[in-house]
Structure formats: C-alpha cells, structure tokens
C-alpha cells in the first residue's frame, strides 16, 4: 500500500466529512430559511466530496474497507482532518468565519489538485472545484454583509475571525506526506497556498471593514496536528453522533 497517498486521501476526505457534519448541525436552526438551505446544501456538497475521497482511499488501502467503513468505524485518533473544521459551530458569525477561511484555502488547493499526475485525484478535484467556487463566493459575501452591517454584527464577525484565525496555520504546514506527494506530482506543497489565500482573505476582510489578524496568531504548535491524528475533544462529540447508528447496529441495512 502507498501509505503517504492513503493518508493524503484520508486528510482530504476527513476534512470535508467533518465540516459537512458540523454544517449539518445547523439544519432547521439557521437564522433565516435561505441560510438554513444554503448551509444544508454546502454540507451535502462536502459530504459528496468526502465520499469520493474516502472511496478512493479504500481502493488505495486495498483492505476491503469502503467509504462507510472509513467514515463510521475509525476512532478519533485515526482521523486526519484539519483542526479548524472540527471546532464547534458557536454563533452564526463563528460558523461563517470558519467556513470562509476554509473555503478560500479549499479553492486554491483544489486548483492545484486539478493538475495532479493521478487522474483520479484530478477528476475529483475538478468536480469539487465547481462546487467550492460557489462556496467561496457565498461565504465571502456573508462575511462582508456581517462585517459591514450593524455595530453588533461587525463586532461578532471580527471576534469570530480572530478566534478561527488561530487554526489557519495548520492549513499551510508541510510535512513528509505533503512533500512526498508534491515531489511525485500527485499533490502540492500547502505552503504554496498561503500567498493567494492571504491575498483573497485580506481583500474580503477589507471590504467587510474587518481587520486582518496578526500572522503570528496562527503559528502556535498547539493549534495544529489534526492532519496527523492529534485532535481536540470536540471531534469526539462529532463522531459520537455521526457514528452511533452504524456502531450500535453493525451491518444494518435500510
């Protein structure tokens, strides 16, 4: 088995899966009907992407595990999602700050992966990029609307950006997996995404009359490690809900 390739696919699948679950928690609780539907649709997009990444991961592993087994029958330390996406939803500004910072990173990452030497990776990235292009546009618009809105919405949006910012450093940290796949033309160096990400984020925050947090706020080692399997306790709560049914009734069929 190609261990680095397998882990890369888990990172892609787990990150989109966990964010999908977080967004799904808003279903029926959105501030207005339009936003309730928009969050649910984004969650479904990400779930579909997770399924593609995890299906390919199961094929690369060659151990007979499909996307359902990988999603429902692994424990927290076996997940490789970025810490940013497992954070609790908080208020609506918190959710949109998390989504915006992730969406911009996700967009530039998929652009790179669309050129992957592995045709399967390139195909998944190309399909996902069409959806994520909309995600970026929508979350950017919401950040502007909240940041340049009332005094209260501005204050909450700034606080949300400042809080989520701490977890963005991990998105640009290259390890042996990233370096190996970049050298083979399958993946890319995440550090190469920092400049376009920072430029787009700064433009949107400027339009939203929000301040860009200090870069040093995202450099603390305590705020990274999820992609290597080191998580906060918040992931455990997500998995407890997400995995309850298939673990309580193994092999259950509808």
Short mmCIF file of C-alpha atoms in Angstrom, two decimals:
data_model
loop_
_atom_site.label_atom_id
_atom_site.label_comp_id
_atom_site.label_asym_id
_atom_site.label_seq_id
_atom_site.Cartn_x
_atom_site.Cartn_y
_atom_site.Cartn_z
CA UNK A 1 0.00 0.00 0.00
CA UNK A 2 1.11 3.55 -0.76
CA UNK A 3 0.92 4.88 2.82
CA UNK A 4 1.52 8.53 2.02
CA UNK A 5 -1.08 8.53 -0.74
CA UNK A 6 -3.57 6.79 1.55
CA UNK A 7 -3.03 9.36 4.30
CA UNK A 8 -3.37 12.23 1.84
CA UNK A 9 -6.74 10.86 0.74
CA UNK A 10 -7.85 10.47 4.35
CA UNK A 11 -6.89 14.08 5.02
CA UNK A 12 -8.98 15.28 2.10
CA UNK A 13 -11.93 13.03 2.91
CA UNK A 14 -11.90 13.52 6.66
CA UNK A 15 -11.67 17.31 6.44
CA UNK A 16 -14.67 17.59 4.14
CA UNK A 17 -16.61 14.94 6.08
CA UNK A 18 -16.21 16.59 9.47
CA UNK A 19 -17.03 20.06 8.17
CA UNK A 20 -20.10 18.59 6.49
CA UNK A 21 -21.23 17.16 9.83
CA UNK A 22 -20.69 20.49 11.57
CA UNK A 23 -22.73 22.36 8.97
CA UNK A 24 -25.43 19.69 9.18
CA UNK A 25 -25.94 20.65 12.82
CA UNK A 26 -27.45 23.92 11.60
CA UNK A 27 -30.24 22.15 9.68
CA UNK A 28 -33.51 23.55 10.94
CA UNK A 29 -31.71 26.12 13.09
CA UNK A 30 -30.46 28.66 10.53
CA UNK A 31 -31.15 32.35 11.25
CA UNK A 32 -33.39 32.60 8.16
CA UNK A 33 -34.78 29.99 5.77
CA UNK A 34 -32.42 30.99 2.93
CA UNK A 35 -29.38 30.48 5.13
CA UNK A 36 -30.73 27.23 6.53
CA UNK A 37 -30.99 25.84 3.00
CA UNK A 38 -27.64 27.27 1.90
CA UNK A 39 -25.79 25.65 4.81
CA UNK A 40 -27.51 22.32 4.20
CA UNK A 41 -26.61 22.41 0.50
CA UNK A 42 -22.98 23.21 1.33
CA UNK A 43 -22.95 20.33 3.80
CA UNK A 44 -24.27 17.97 1.12
CA UNK A 45 -21.63 19.16 -1.36
CA UNK A 46 -18.88 18.47 1.15
CA UNK A 47 -20.37 15.09 2.04
CA UNK A 48 -20.32 14.09 -1.62
CA UNK A 49 -16.71 15.17 -1.89
CA UNK A 50 -15.82 13.22 1.26
CA UNK A 51 -17.39 10.13 -0.21
CA UNK A 52 -15.26 10.40 -3.37
CA UNK A 53 -12.02 10.90 -1.43
CA UNK A 54 -12.76 8.09 1.04
CA UNK A 55 -13.85 5.69 -1.70
CA UNK A 56 -10.52 6.22 -3.41
CA UNK A 57 -8.74 5.87 -0.07
CA UNK A 58 -10.37 2.47 0.42
CA UNK A 59 -9.24 1.37 -3.03
CA UNK A 60 -5.67 2.52 -2.39
CA UNK A 61 -5.60 0.80 1.01
CA UNK A 62 -6.76 -2.48 -0.53
CA UNK A 63 -8.04 -3.86 2.79
CA UNK A 64 -11.69 -4.15 1.84
CA UNK A 65 -12.84 -1.00 3.61
CA UNK A 66 -15.26 1.21 1.69
CA UNK A 67 -16.15 4.84 2.38
CA UNK A 68 -18.73 3.86 5.00
CA UNK A 69 -16.25 1.74 6.95
CA UNK A 70 -13.69 4.53 6.88
CA UNK A 71 -16.22 7.13 7.99
CA UNK A 72 -18.02 5.17 10.70
CA UNK A 73 -15.57 2.61 12.04
CA UNK A 74 -12.49 4.64 12.88
CA UNK A 75 -11.76 6.32 16.20
CA UNK A 76 -10.80 9.98 16.66
CA UNK A 77 -7.03 9.41 16.60
CA UNK A 78 -7.42 7.71 13.21
CA UNK A 79 -8.99 10.78 11.62
CA UNK A 80 -6.78 13.23 9.73
CA UNK A 81 -8.93 16.33 9.32
CA UNK A 82 -7.68 19.86 9.93
CA UNK A 83 -8.48 21.17 13.40
CA UNK A 84 -10.32 24.18 12.01
CA UNK A 85 -13.26 22.14 10.72
CA UNK A 86 -13.92 20.21 13.92
CA UNK A 87 -14.45 23.33 16.00
CA UNK A 88 -17.92 23.85 17.42
CA UNK A 89 -20.33 25.99 15.40
CA UNK A 90 -20.68 28.73 18.00
CA UNK A 91 -22.84 31.63 16.82
CA UNK A 92 -23.54 32.33 13.15
CA UNK A 93 -20.52 34.62 12.82
CA UNK A 94 -18.29 31.83 14.17
CA UNK A 95 -19.67 29.38 11.62
CA UNK A 96 -19.23 31.81 8.72
CA UNK A 97 -15.68 32.78 9.77
CA UNK A 98 -14.70 29.11 9.88
CA UNK A 99 -16.39 28.48 6.53
CA UNK A 100 -14.86 31.50 4.80
CA UNK A 101 -11.29 30.81 5.91
CA UNK A 102 -11.65 27.15 4.93
CA UNK A 103 -13.40 27.80 1.61
CA UNK A 104 -10.66 30.09 0.32
CA UNK A 105 -7.98 27.55 1.25
CA UNK A 106 -10.02 24.70 -0.23
CA UNK A 107 -10.50 26.58 -3.51
CA UNK A 108 -6.78 27.18 -4.08
CA UNK A 109 -5.93 23.63 -3.00
CA UNK A 110 -8.37 22.11 -5.49
CA UNK A 111 -6.99 24.32 -8.24
CA UNK A 112 -3.60 22.72 -7.63
CA UNK A 113 -5.00 19.19 -7.35
CA UNK A 114 -6.87 19.61 -10.62
CA UNK A 115 -3.41 19.37 -12.23
CA UNK A 116 -2.49 16.18 -10.32
CA UNK A 117 -0.48 13.49 -12.08
CA UNK A 118 -3.00 10.99 -10.70
CA UNK A 119 -6.05 11.11 -12.96
CA UNK A 120 -8.39 10.02 -10.17
CA UNK A 121 -7.29 12.86 -7.90
CA UNK A 122 -7.51 15.36 -10.75
CA UNK A 123 -11.05 14.21 -11.59
CA UNK A 124 -12.30 14.52 -8.01
CA UNK A 125 -10.67 17.94 -7.65
CA UNK A 126 -12.21 19.19 -10.90
CA UNK A 127 -15.70 18.14 -9.82
CA UNK A 128 -15.30 19.54 -6.31
CA UNK A 129 -13.87 22.83 -7.57
CA UNK A 130 -17.14 23.68 -9.33
CA UNK A 131 -18.98 23.41 -6.01
CA UNK A 132 -16.31 25.13 -3.94
CA UNK A 133 -16.24 28.10 -6.32
CA UNK A 134 -19.79 28.78 -5.16
CA UNK A 135 -18.89 28.12 -1.53
CA UNK A 136 -16.18 30.80 -1.64
CA UNK A 137 -18.49 33.33 -3.25
CA UNK A 138 -21.22 32.73 -0.72
CA UNK A 139 -19.11 32.72 2.44
CA UNK A 140 -17.19 35.80 1.27
CA UNK A 141 -20.48 37.60 0.73
CA UNK A 142 -21.73 36.65 4.20
CA UNK A 143 -18.53 37.90 5.85
CA UNK A 144 -18.95 41.24 4.07
CA UNK A 145 -22.63 41.50 4.97
CA UNK A 146 -21.99 40.76 8.64
CA UNK A 147 -18.74 42.72 8.92
CA UNK A 148 -20.12 45.82 7.22
CA UNK A 149 -23.52 45.57 8.87
CA UNK A 150 -24.58 46.74 12.30
CA UNK A 151 -22.17 47.54 15.13
CA UNK A 152 -23.14 44.25 16.78
CA UNK A 153 -22.69 42.11 13.66
CA UNK A 154 -19.34 43.82 12.96
CA UNK A 155 -18.07 43.11 16.48
CA UNK A 156 -19.20 39.48 16.37
CA UNK A 157 -17.68 38.91 12.92
CA UNK A 158 -14.34 40.39 13.96
CA UNK A 159 -14.27 38.27 17.12
CA UNK A 160 -15.11 35.18 15.06
CA UNK A 161 -12.32 35.84 12.54
CA UNK A 162 -9.83 36.45 15.33
CA UNK A 163 -10.81 33.21 17.06
CA UNK A 164 -10.78 30.98 13.96
CA UNK A 165 -7.55 32.54 12.69
CA UNK A 166 -5.50 30.61 15.27
CA UNK A 167 -6.25 27.37 13.44
CA UNK A 168 -5.34 28.51 9.92
CA UNK A 169 -1.58 27.99 10.29
CA UNK A 170 -2.05 24.23 10.07
CA UNK A 171 -3.52 24.60 6.58
CA UNK A 172 -0.13 25.70 5.24
CA UNK A 173 2.17 23.39 7.21
CA UNK A 174 4.01 20.87 5.02
CA UNK A 175 5.02 17.51 6.44
CA UNK A 176 6.58 14.39 4.89
CA UNK A 177 3.28 13.37 3.28
CA UNK A 178 2.85 16.71 1.52
CA UNK A 179 6.48 16.82 0.43
CA UNK A 180 6.40 13.30 -0.97
CA UNK A 181 3.18 13.76 -2.95
CA UNK A 182 4.29 17.14 -4.26
CA UNK A 183 7.56 15.60 -5.47
CA UNK A 184 5.57 12.90 -7.29
CA UNK A 185 3.19 15.41 -8.85
CA UNK A 186 0.15 13.96 -7.09
CA UNK A 187 -0.33 16.68 -4.51
CA UNK A 188 1.19 20.07 -3.76
CA UNK A 189 3.04 21.92 -1.04
CA UNK A 190 0.48 23.56 1.19
CA UNK A 191 2.89 26.39 1.88
CA UNK A 192 2.42 27.48 -1.74
CA UNK A 193 -1.24 28.25 -1.00
CA UNK A 194 -0.52 30.81 1.72
CA UNK A 195 0.10 33.83 -0.51
CA UNK A 196 -3.02 33.58 -2.73
CA UNK A 197 -5.12 32.65 0.32
CA UNK A 198 -3.85 35.61 2.35
CA UNK A 199 -4.39 37.99 -0.57
CA UNK A 200 -8.01 36.92 -1.14
CA UNK A 201 -8.80 36.89 2.58
CA UNK A 202 -7.35 40.38 3.02
CA UNK A 203 -9.43 41.73 0.12
CA UNK A 204 -12.67 40.35 1.54
CA UNK A 205 -11.93 41.47 5.10
CA UNK A 206 -11.08 44.93 3.80
CA UNK A 207 -14.44 45.14 2.02
CA UNK A 208 -16.09 43.92 5.22
CA UNK A 209 -14.34 46.69 7.24
CA UNK A 210 -12.67 43.99 9.32
CA UNK A 211 -9.05 43.80 10.44
CA UNK A 212 -6.71 41.03 9.33
CA UNK A 213 -5.36 39.27 12.45
CA UNK A 214 -1.63 39.11 13.12
CA UNK A 215 0.02 36.22 11.26
CA UNK A 216 1.77 35.19 14.47
CA UNK A 217 -1.60 34.28 15.96
CA UNK A 218 -1.73 31.21 13.69
CA UNK A 219 1.77 29.93 14.36
CA UNK A 220 1.41 28.22 17.75
CA UNK A 221 2.08 24.44 17.56
CA UNK A 222 -0.90 23.79 19.85
CA UNK A 223 -3.20 24.84 17.03
CA UNK A 224 -2.10 22.20 14.56
CA UNK A 225 -1.77 18.41 14.47
CA UNK A 226 -5.21 17.33 13.31
CA UNK A 227 -3.90 16.19 9.93
CA UNK A 228 -1.53 13.89 11.82
CA UNK A 229 -4.29 12.49 14.06
CA UNK A 230 -3.97 14.80 17.11
CA UNK A 231 -7.36 16.34 17.83
CA UNK A 232 -9.32 18.39 20.31
CA UNK A 233 -12.06 16.80 22.38
CA UNK A 234 -14.59 18.43 20.05
CA UNK A 235 -14.00 15.79 17.38
CA UNK A 236 -15.12 13.10 19.80
CA UNK A 237 -18.54 14.71 20.13
CA UNK A 238 -18.93 14.90 16.35
CA UNK A 239 -18.02 11.24 15.91
CA UNK A 240 -20.23 10.10 18.79
CA UNK A 241 -23.27 11.46 16.99
CA UNK A 242 -22.16 10.63 13.45
CA UNK A 243 -21.12 7.05 14.20
CA UNK A 244 -23.80 6.00 16.70
CA UNK A 245 -26.15 4.13 14.34
CA UNK A 246 -23.62 2.01 12.40
CA UNK A 247 -21.80 1.12 15.61
CA UNK A 248 -24.98 0.28 17.52
CA UNK A 249 -26.36 -1.82 14.64
CA UNK A 250 -23.38 -3.26 12.73
CA UNK A 251 -24.20 -4.12 9.16
CA UNK A 252 -27.68 -2.58 9.36
CA UNK A 253 -29.41 -2.01 6.04
CA UNK A 254 -32.33 0.29 5.27
#
